[in-house]
Each structure stands twice: as C-alpha cells, then as structure tokens.
XYZ file of C-alpha atoms in Angstrom:
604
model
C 19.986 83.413 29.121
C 19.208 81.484 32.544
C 19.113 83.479 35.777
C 21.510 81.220 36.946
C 23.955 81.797 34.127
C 23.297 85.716 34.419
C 24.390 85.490 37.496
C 27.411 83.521 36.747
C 28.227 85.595 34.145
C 28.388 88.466 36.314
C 29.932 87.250 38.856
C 32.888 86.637 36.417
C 32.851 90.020 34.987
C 33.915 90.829 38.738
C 36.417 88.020 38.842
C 38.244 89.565 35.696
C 41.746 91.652 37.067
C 42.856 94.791 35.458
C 46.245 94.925 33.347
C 49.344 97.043 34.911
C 48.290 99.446 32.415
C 44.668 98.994 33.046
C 45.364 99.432 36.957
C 47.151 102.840 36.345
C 44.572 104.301 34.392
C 41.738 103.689 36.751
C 43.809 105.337 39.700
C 44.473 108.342 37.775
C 41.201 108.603 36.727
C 40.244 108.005 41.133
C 42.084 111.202 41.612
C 40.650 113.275 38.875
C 37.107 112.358 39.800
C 37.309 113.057 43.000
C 38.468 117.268 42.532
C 41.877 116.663 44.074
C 44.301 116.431 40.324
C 44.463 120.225 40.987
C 46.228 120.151 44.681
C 48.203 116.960 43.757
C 49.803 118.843 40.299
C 50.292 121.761 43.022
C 52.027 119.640 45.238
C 53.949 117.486 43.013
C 55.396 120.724 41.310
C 56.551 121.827 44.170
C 57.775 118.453 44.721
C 59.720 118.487 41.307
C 60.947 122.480 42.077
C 62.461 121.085 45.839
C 64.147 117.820 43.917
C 66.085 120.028 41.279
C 67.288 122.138 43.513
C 68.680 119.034 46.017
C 70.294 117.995 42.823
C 72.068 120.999 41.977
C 73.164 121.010 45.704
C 74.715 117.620 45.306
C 76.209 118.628 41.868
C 78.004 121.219 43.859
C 79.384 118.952 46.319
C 80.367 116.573 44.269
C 82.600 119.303 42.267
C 83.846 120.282 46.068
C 85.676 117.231 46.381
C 88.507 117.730 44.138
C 89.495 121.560 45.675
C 88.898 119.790 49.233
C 91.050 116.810 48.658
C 93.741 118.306 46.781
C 94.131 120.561 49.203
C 94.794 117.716 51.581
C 97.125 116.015 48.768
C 98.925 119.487 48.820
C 98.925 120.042 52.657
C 97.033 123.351 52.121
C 96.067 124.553 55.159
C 94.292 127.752 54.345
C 92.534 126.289 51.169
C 91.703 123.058 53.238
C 90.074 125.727 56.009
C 87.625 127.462 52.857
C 86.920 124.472 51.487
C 85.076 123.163 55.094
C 83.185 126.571 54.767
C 82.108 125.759 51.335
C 81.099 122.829 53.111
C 79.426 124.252 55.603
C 77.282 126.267 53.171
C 76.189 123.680 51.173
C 75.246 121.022 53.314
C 73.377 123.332 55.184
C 71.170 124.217 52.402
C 70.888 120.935 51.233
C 69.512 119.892 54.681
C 66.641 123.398 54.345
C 65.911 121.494 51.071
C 65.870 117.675 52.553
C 63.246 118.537 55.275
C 61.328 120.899 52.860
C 61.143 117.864 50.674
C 59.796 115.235 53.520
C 57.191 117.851 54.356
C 55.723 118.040 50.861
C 56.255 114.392 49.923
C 54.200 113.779 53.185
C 51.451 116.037 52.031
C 51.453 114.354 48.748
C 50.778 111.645 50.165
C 48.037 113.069 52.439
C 46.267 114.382 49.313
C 46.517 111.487 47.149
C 44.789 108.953 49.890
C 41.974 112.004 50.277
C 40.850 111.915 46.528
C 41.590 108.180 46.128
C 39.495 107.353 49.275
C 36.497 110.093 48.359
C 36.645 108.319 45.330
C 36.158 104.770 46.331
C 33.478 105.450 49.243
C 31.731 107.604 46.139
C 31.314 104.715 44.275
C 30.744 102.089 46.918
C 28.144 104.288 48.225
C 26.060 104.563 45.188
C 22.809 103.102 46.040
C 22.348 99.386 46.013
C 26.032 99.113 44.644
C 27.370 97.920 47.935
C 25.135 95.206 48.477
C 25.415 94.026 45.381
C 29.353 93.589 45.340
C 28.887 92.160 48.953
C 27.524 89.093 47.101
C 29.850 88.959 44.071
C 32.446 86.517 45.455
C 36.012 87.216 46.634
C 35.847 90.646 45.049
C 33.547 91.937 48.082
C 35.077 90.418 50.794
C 36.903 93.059 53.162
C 35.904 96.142 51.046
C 36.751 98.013 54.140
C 40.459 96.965 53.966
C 40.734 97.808 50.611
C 39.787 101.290 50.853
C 41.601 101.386 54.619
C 44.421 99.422 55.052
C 45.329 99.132 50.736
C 44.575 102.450 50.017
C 46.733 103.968 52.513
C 49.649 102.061 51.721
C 49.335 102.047 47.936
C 49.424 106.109 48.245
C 52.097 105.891 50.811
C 54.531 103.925 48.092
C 53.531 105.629 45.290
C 54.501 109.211 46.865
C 57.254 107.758 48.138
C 58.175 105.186 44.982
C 57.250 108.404 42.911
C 59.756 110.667 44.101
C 62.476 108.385 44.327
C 62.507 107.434 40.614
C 61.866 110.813 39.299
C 65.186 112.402 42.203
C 66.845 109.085 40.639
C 66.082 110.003 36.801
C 67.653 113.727 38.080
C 70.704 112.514 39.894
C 71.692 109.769 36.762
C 71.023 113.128 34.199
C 72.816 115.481 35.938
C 75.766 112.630 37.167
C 75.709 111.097 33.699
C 77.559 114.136 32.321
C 79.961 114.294 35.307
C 81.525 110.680 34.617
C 81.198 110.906 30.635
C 83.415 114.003 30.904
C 85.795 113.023 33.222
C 86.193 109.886 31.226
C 85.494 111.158 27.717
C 89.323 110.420 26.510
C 89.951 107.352 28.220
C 91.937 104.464 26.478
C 93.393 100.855 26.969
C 96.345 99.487 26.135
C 96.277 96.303 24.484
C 98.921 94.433 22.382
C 100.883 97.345 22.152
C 97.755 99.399 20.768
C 95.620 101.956 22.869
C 91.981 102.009 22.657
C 89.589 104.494 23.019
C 86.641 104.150 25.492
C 84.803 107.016 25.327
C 82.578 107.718 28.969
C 84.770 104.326 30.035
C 83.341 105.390 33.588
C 79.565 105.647 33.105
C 79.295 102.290 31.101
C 81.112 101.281 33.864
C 78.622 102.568 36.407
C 75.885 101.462 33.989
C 76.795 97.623 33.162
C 77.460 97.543 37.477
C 73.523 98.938 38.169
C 71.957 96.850 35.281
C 73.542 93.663 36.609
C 72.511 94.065 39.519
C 68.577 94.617 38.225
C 68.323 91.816 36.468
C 69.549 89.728 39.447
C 66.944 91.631 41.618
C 64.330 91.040 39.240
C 64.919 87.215 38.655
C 65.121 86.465 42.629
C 62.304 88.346 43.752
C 59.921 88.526 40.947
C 57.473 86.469 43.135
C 56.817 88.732 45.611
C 54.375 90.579 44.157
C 52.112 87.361 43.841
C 53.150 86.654 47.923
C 52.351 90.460 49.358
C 48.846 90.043 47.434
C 48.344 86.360 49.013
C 49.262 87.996 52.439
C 47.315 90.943 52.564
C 44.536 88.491 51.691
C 44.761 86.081 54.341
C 45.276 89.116 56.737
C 41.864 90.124 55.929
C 40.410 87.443 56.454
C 41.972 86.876 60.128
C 40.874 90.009 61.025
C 37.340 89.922 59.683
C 36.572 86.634 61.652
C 38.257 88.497 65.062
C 35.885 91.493 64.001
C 32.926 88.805 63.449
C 33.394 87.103 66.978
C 33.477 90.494 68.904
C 30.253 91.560 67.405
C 28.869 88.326 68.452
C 29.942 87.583 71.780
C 27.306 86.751 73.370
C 25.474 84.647 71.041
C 28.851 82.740 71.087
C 29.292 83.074 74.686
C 26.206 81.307 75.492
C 26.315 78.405 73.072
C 29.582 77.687 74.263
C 31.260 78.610 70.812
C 34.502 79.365 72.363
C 36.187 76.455 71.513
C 34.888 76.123 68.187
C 35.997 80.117 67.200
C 39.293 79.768 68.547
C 40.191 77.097 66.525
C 38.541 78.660 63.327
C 41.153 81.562 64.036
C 43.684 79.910 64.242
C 43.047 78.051 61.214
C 43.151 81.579 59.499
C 46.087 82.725 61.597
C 47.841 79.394 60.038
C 47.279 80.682 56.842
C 48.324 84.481 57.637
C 51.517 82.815 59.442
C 52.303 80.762 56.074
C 51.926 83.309 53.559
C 54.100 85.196 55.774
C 56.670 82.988 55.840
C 56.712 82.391 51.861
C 56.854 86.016 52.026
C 59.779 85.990 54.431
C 61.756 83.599 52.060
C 61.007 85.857 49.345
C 62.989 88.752 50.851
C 65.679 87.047 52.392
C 66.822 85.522 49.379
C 66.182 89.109 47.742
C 68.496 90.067 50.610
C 71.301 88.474 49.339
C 71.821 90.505 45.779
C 70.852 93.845 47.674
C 73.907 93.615 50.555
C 75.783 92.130 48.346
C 75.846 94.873 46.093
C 75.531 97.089 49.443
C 78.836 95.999 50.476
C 80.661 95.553 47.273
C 79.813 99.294 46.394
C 81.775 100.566 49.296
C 84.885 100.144 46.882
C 83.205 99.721 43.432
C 83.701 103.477 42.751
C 87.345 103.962 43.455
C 87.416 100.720 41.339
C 86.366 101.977 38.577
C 87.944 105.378 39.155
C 91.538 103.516 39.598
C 92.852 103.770 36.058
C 91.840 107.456 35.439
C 94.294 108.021 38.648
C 97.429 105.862 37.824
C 96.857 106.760 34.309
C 97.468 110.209 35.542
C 94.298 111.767 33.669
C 93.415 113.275 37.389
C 94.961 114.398 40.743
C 93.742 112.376 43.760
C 90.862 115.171 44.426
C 89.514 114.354 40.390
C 89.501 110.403 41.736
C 87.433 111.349 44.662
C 85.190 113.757 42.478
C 85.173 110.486 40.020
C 84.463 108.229 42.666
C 81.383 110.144 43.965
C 80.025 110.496 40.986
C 80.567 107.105 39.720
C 78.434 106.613 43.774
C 75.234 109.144 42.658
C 75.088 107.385 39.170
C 75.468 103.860 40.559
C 72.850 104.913 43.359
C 70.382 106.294 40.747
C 71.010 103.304 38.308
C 70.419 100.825 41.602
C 66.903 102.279 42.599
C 65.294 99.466 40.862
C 67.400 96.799 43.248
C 67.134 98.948 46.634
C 63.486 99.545 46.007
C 62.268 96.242 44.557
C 60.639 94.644 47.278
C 58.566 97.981 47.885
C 57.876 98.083 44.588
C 56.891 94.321 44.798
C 54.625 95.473 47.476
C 52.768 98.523 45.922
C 52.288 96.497 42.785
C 50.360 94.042 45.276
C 47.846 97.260 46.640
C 47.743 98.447 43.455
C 46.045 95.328 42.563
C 43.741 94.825 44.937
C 42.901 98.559 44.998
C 42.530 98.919 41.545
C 40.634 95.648 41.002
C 37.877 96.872 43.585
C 37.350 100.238 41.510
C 36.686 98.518 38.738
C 34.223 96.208 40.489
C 32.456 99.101 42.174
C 32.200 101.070 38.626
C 31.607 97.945 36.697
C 27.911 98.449 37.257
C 27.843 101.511 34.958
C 29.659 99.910 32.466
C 27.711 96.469 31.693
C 24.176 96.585 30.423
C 21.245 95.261 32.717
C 19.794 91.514 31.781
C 18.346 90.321 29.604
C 15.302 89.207 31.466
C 14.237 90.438 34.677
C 11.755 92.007 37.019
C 11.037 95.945 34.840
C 10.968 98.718 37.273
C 10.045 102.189 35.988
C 8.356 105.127 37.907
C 5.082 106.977 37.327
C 2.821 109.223 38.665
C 3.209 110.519 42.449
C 1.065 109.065 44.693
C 0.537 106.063 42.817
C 2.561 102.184 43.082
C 1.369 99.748 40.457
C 2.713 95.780 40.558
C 1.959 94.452 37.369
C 1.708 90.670 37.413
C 5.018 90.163 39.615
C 6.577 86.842 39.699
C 9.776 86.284 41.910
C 12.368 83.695 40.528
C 13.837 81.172 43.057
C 15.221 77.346 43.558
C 12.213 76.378 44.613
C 9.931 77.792 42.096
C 7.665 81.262 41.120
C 6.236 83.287 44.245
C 3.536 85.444 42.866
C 0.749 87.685 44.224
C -2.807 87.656 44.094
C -4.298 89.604 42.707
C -2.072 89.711 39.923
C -2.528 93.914 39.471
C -2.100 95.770 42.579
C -2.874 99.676 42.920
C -1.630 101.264 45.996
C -2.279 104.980 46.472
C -0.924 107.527 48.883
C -2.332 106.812 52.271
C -3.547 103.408 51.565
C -2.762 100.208 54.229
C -2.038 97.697 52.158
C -0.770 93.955 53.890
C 0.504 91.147 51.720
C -0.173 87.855 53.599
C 2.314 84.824 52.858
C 1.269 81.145 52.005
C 3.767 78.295 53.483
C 6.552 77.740 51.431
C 6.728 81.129 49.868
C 9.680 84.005 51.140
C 8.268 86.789 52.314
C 11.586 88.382 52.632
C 12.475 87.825 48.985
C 9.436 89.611 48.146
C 10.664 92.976 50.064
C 13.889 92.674 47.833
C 11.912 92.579 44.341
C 9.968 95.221 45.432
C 13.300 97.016 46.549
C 15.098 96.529 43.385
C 17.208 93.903 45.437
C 16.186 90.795 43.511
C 15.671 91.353 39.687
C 14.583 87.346 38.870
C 11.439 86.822 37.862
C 9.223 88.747 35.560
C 6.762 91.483 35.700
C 6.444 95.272 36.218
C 7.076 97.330 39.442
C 5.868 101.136 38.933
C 7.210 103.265 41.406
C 5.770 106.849 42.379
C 8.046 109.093 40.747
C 9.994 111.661 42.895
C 8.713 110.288 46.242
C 10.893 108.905 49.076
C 10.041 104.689 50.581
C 11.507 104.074 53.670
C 12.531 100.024 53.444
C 11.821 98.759 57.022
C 13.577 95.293 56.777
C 13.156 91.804 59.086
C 16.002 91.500 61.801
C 17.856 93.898 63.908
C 17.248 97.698 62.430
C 20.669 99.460 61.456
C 21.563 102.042 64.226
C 24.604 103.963 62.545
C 27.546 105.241 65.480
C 26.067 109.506 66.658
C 23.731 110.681 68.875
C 20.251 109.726 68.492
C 18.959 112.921 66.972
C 20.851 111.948 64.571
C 19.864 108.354 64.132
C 16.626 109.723 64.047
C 16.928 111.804 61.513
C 18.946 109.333 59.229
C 19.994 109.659 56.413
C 18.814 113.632 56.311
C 20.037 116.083 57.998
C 19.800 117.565 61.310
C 18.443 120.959 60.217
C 14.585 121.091 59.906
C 13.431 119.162 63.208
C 13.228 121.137 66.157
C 13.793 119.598 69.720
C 10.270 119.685 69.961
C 9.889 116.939 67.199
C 12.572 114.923 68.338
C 10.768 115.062 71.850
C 7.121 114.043 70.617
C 8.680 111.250 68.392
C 10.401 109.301 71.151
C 7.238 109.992 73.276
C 4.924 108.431 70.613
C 6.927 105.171 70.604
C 7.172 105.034 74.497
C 11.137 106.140 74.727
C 10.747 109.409 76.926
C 13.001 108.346 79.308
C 15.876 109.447 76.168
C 14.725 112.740 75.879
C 17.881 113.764 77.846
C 19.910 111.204 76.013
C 19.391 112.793 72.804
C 22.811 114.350 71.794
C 24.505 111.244 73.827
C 26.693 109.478 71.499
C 26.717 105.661 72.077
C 27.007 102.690 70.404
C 23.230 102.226 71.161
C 22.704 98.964 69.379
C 24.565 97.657 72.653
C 22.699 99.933 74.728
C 19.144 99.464 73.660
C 17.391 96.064 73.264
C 15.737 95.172 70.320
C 12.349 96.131 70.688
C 13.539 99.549 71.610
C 16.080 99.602 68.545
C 12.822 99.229 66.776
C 10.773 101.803 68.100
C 13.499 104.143 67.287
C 12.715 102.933 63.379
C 8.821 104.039 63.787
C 10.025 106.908 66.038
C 12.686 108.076 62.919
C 9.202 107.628 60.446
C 7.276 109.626 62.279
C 9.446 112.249 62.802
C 10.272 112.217 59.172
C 6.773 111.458 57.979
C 7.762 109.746 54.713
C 5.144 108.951 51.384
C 5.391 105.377 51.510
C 6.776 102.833 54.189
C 7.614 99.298 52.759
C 8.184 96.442 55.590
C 9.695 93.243 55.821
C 7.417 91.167 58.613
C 8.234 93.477 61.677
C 5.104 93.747 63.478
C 5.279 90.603 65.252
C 8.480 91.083 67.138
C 6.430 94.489 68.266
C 4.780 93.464 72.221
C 1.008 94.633 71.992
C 1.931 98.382 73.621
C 4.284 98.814 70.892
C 1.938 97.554 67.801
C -1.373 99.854 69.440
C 1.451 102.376 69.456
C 2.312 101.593 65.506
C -1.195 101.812 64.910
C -1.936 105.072 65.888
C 1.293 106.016 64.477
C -0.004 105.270 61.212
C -3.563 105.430 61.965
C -3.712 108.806 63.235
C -0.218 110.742 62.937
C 0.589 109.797 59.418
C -2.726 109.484 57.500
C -0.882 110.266 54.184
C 2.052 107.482 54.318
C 1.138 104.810 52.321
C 1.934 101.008 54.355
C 3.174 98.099 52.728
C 3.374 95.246 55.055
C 4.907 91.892 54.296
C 3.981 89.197 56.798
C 0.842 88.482 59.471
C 0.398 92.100 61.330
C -0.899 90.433 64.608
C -5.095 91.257 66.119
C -3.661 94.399 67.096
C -2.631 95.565 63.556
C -4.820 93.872 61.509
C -7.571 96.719 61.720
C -5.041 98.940 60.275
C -5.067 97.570 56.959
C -7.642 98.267 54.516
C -6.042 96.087 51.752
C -5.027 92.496 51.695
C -3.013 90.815 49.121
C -1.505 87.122 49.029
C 1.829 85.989 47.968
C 1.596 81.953 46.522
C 3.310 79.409 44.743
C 3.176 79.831 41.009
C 3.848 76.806 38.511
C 7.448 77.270 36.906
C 10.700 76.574 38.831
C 13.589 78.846 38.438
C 17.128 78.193 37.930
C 18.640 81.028 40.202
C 21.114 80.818 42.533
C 19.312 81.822 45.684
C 22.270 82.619 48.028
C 24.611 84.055 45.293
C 22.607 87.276 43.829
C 24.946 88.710 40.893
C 25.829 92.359 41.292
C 26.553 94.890 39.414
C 23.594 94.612 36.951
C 20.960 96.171 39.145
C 17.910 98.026 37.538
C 16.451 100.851 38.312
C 15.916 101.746 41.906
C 12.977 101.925 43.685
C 14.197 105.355 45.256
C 17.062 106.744 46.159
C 16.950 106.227 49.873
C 18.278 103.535 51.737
C-alpha cells in the first residue's frame, strides 16, 4: 500500500459515522470509563423513586375530581369545603416532590457531562492522539466545541429527554388503567344493535396521540440533518473570530482588516442560512404541535361526552374521565411536544459520538503496513538505523546512515538545501511514520521535543510553566530562582506565582529562554530540537552553551539546523540530512491519524 493511499485510507476510517445504535453504545461506554456509572445509577434511582411517587400524587388527584365536582353538581357545601383540603394536601406534596425532582434531574445532568467530558479529554489527551486527529479532515475541526458546547447540551437533553419519557411511560401505565376501567363496558348503538367497545376511551386517547406522531415525525424529520449543519457552521464562525483575536496584530499591520471581515461574514452567511432552514423547519413543525395544543383543550371532554349522556357517570366521573383521558393523551404526545429537542440531541449525539470514536479509533485499527519502526532499548543509548523520511519531493536521509548517540553526547544534524529539517524532528518524534528505517529509543528515559516557532506557554504562573508538564512539588524556590537567572530573566523572580497570559507579556526570545530555563530546571536525559538556536541573540546562545556545556553535562543534545559560531563548539558530533534517490507518494500537508506507532516517550 502507497503512503498516500494509507493515508487516505485513514482518513476515511475517520470519515465513517456511527449508527443510532452504534452512537448509544459508545456514550454509555464514555460514562462507564470514566468511574462516574456508579453516581449516575445513584442519581437516576433516586430520579425513578421521586417520579413514582409524583405519579401516585397525580393518580390521587385525578380520583379527587369526581368527590370535588359532584359535590359542586350536588351544591355540597361542607363536602365541597374537605374536598379543597384534600386539595390542599396533595398539591402541596406534589410541589415537595416537583422541586425535589428539578434538583436531582439537575445533578444528573451535572454528573453525566463530568464522566462524559473526563472521558473525552482522556482520550484526546493520549499522547500524539490529538495531533493526529487535528489533521484527519472535518472530524478534527473544533474538537473544543465538541467536548464544550456538544457535550453540554447532549447531557442537558438526555437528562432532561430521559426523564420525560420514562415520567411519560409512568403516567400512560398508571392512566391507562384509569380510562380502560371507566370505559371497560362501553357500547354503540348502531342499526338498532349495541356494540361493545371495550377501553372505548383509551383507544380513543391512543389513535388521538399516535396521529399526531406520525404528523410530527413526517414534518420535521429533517431537523436533525439542519441542527447538525448549524452547529457546524457555528463552529466554524467562531473559530475564525477566535483565529483573528489571536492574531491581531499580524493582521493589524498588514492591513488584513478588510480582508477578515469579509471572510466572517462569509461564515456568518452560512451560520445565518442554516439558521434559517432551521427556522423553517420548526415553524412548519409548529403548526401540528399548537394545533394539537389547542384542539386538546376540548379533546378530553370529547371523548368523555358519551360516557356522560350515556349516563355511565355523574358529571364528577366526566371530569375524572376527562383528566385522565388529559395525562394519557399528554404521555402518548411526548413524542410531538418533544420532537424538535429530540431532533436536536440526536444532532449532539452525532457529532459527540462521532468524535469518540475518532479519538479511540487509534486503538482499534492496526498500524501500516510500511513505515518508519520505532522500538526502545537500552537507557542511555539512541540508535537511527538507516532512516529515510518519505515526502512529495523525494527521500531525506542522513549521513551516516547508523547513528549512535549516548547520554551526554552533542550531537548536530546539519541540513542540505532542499531537504526539511522540520520533518526530520517529526520522524524522530513519532510524528511522521513515512519512510523506512529504525528509530531506537532509550527505554524508560524522558526527551524533551524543543520545536521551531513560538514555544507553547500554557495559561498559570510561571513556576508552573516551568515546571511543565510535572508537578510543582520537588523544585524549591531556590531552583526556580537560579533557572531564570541562568537564562538572563531575574527581573521575574518576583513574578513567579503571577498568573498571566505571558505569551502576550513576554517577547519571543524571552518565551524561549523560559524553554532552556524549564530544561534546566528539570534537567532532562535527552533534549531533541527543531532549528532554535538561531532565533537565540549571541547572550542568549553563550547562555545555552553553558547551559548545556556546564550545568547539564549528562543531557544528551540533538540539534536540527545550523547552531550559529557561538554554538557550534558545543557539539562534538555532526551528522547531515540529504536528498536520497526515490520520490514518495505522501501527502505532505495531510498526515493520516490515528495509526501512529510507538512513541518516542511519553512526554510532550
């Protein structure tokens, strides 16, 4: 198989959306791997314990009706008087149970988006595993929405979709009975015979609800396919607003104004547009839900009619009828109340169920067929075994073709024209697979990747930048001190437990001392780097040197790229990167994740 087609191939396994069925099972199985299936049964018991006992509240006031209103048919004062403290009684526990409900529905919800969240960032977090689905097409754009934004309101609907269906499956049970009974010996009359219709009332109730389903479903069917197409376009409208604040001053001085705003409002067109197909959608879903809204204001005493001029019940059994025939109807009409929500959590259950599967789909597919071998060995020891990097525009390979690099060693790997230096630091990262060869890695030990471009400065203070991605615990103020010293940032000493967003507040060169200040503090085995030294001034890179010179006589240096006159007495080894006959048939800008070997360590 081509790299290119691997890649392809890949890239499709991504592209490839769960079933409904398929969807389901991957959330449940979100919840349970994340330790929280214990505290949601807890809370969904509860939730079930609070429901039954709201429906045997309403199963008493629905039997209050008849004493109430024949009491009024009767002009019974004193029975009319207990019958309002019945009343009293019962809606006054049924509101105790109503706000005891919305406080544990609420904390259902709380503890599903916990575990589904943990869950997702788990996965996503994995190393490697989020760069690689930030190249796998459509499926990693805006993975922060989808565990945000999609997550919140697909746990949101299904606590609150959840509990309506199962208090509606309650109220039909326990109503069902009501209606069949009250109806169980009803008959028509019809040329000059009587026939029976057993539970005339709850067919009634049932053949009114189920009509009005299938109209709900056939009118807004759609809108599952137009709340998926809008939460799309939203994302991308707010990841180019995102983009252009992060960027405003590059934009700011080209004069990019112009040519941004009208890029967002090209995506605010589209945003605007799916809205508006959205809009339709639900207004002419509108028209079957108040209609049958309005029309069930008097559907119950409808159907309750010829019980009462039959004479099978006094005017308080019509009204007990009636409200009955209401909580059926109400239960059986869920589906056409709730069916744009539904429409709506189908649509986040999509999208959030479609990105677990991408961010577990590297566990589940088996690595190429043909690609760069990583393995580790000994401590203290990295081998590269005659290494050849796949590209467009042909092999890069080093010279010599075996390289041994031992703890402590200096090694610098010197580019010839037309080869990528940086494509290098991702084979030897475990970034870029394509090619051929063998990578040995020293088993057990910790590289710190130091790649080209602005260094990552994640939002704390800057002890604990510095000590990214350990822990605090294990540098004393003392350490934090002499590091900043070393790399010619005293003047934050005092700034050290200052939280900022310090990429804004520091310039580059400084953002990049803090990167040899963070390695010397943490004094890792090995130090791999993508061509930094010459954006270092000549302070900085006779700083470097004695950094790894003098402080750090143990950390092996990898260094891809010309070090400078400063640097170049640093390094006792020299290596060359060249053009090697062969042209590959990768896909340089579309790397296919998922199928990642082996890491070359488990930092980042």
């Amino acid at each position: 198989m081509s790299l290119q087609s691997e890649a392809r191939a890949t890239a499709a396994a991504f592209a490839v959306r769960p079933g409904f069925v398929r969807q389901l099972r991957l959330m449940v199985a979100a919840w349970r791997a994340s330790g929280s299936g214990k505290a949601l049964i807890r809370r969904m018991l509860t939730v079930v314990v609070v429901i039954a006992a709201t429906v045997y509240g309403q199963i008493r006031l629905n039997q209050w009706n008849k004493p109430f209103f024949d009491a009024l048919s009767r002009r019974d004062i004193n029975d009319f008087l207990v019958q309002l403290g019945v009343f009293a009684v019962i809606i006054g526990t049924l509101l105790v149970l109503n706000v005891t409900q919305r406080w544990t529905v609420e904390n259902l919800k709380i503890e599903l988006r916990r575990g589904l969240v943990r869950d997702l960032v788990g996965h996503w977090m994995m190393p490697r595993r989020a760069y690689w689905l930030s190249h796998s097409g459509p499926m990693g754009v805006n993975p922060d929405q989808r565990m945000h934004e999609d997550a919140l309101k697909f746990c949101d609907l299904t606590a609150d979709l959840g509990v309506g269906l199962f208090q509606a499956t309650i109220l039909f049970g326990s109503f069902a009975g009501i209606l069949w009974s009250l109806s169980s010996d009803f008959s028509v009359r019809f040329a000059g015979a009587d026939y029976v219709v057993p539970g005339y009332m709850l067919w009634a109730a049932l053949l009114y609800a189920g009509l009005g389903s299938l109209l709900s479903y056939g009118v807004g069917r759609n809108l599952i396919h137009r709340n998926a197409e809008r939460y799309a376009s939203e994302a991308v409208l707010r990841f180019s607003l995102v983009r252009v604040n992060e960027h405003l001053d590059a934009i700011s001085l080209a004069e990019g104004e112009d040519d941004e705003r009208l890029r967002i409002e090209r995506y605010l067109a589209d945003v605007l547009a799916a809205v508006r197909r959205l809009a339709l959608g639900l207004t002419n879903l509108e028209w079957v839900k108040a209609g049958f809204g309005w029309i069930t204001t008097v559907a119950p005493i409808l159907a309750a009619a010829p019980l009462y001029f039959s004479g099978k019940v006094s005017f308080g059994g019509l009204m007990m009828a009636a409200a009955a025939f209401t909580q059926v109807e109400s239960a059986l009409r869920w589906f056409v109340d709730n069916f744009s929500i539904i429409a709506d959590w189908r649509a986040a259950l999509l999208r959030v169920a479609s990105f677990r599967q991408a961010v577990i789909a590297h566990d589940e597919r088996p690595a190429f067929d043909s690609h760069i071998e990583y393995a580790d060995g000994d401590a203290g020891m990295l081998v590269i075994d005659g290494l050849e990097i796949g590209s467009p525009a042909g092999h890069d390979g080093l010279e010599p073709g075996r390289l041994v690099v031992k703890a402590g060693d200096h090694l610098q790997i010197e580019a010839a024209q037309g080869t990528s230096k940086t494509r290098l630091f991702r084979a030897l990262t475990g970034l870029w697979p394509w090619g051929k060869g063998r990578i040995t890695l020293p088993g057990g030990e910790r590289i710190v990747y130091v790649p080209r471009g602005t260094p990552y400065l994640p939002r704390g203070s800057l002890r604990e930048i510095l000590a990214y991605p350990g822990a605090l615990e294990g540098h004393g103020d003392a350490a934090f001190t002499h590091a900043l010293e070393r790399v010619g940032l005293g003047r934050l000493v005092a700034l050290l437990d200052a939280t900022e967003r310090w990429e804004h507040e520091l310039s580059q060169d400084e953002q990049l001392s803090i990167v040899f200040a963070r390695i010397l503090l943490q004094a890792p085995p090995w130090v791999l780097i993508d061509d930094a030294f010459t954006a270092l001034d000549a302070d900085m890179q006779e700083r470097v040197a004695d950094i790894f010179g003098n402080a750090l006589p143990q950390t092996a240096v990898i260094h891809i790229g010309r070090a400078g006159p400063v640097l170049d007495a640093l390094f006792t080894h020299v290596a060359r990167l060249v053009k090697v006959s062969g042209m590959a048939t990768v896909d340089d800008d579309a790397p296919a994740p998922g199928s990642t070997p082996a890491s070359p360590s488990d930092s980042p």
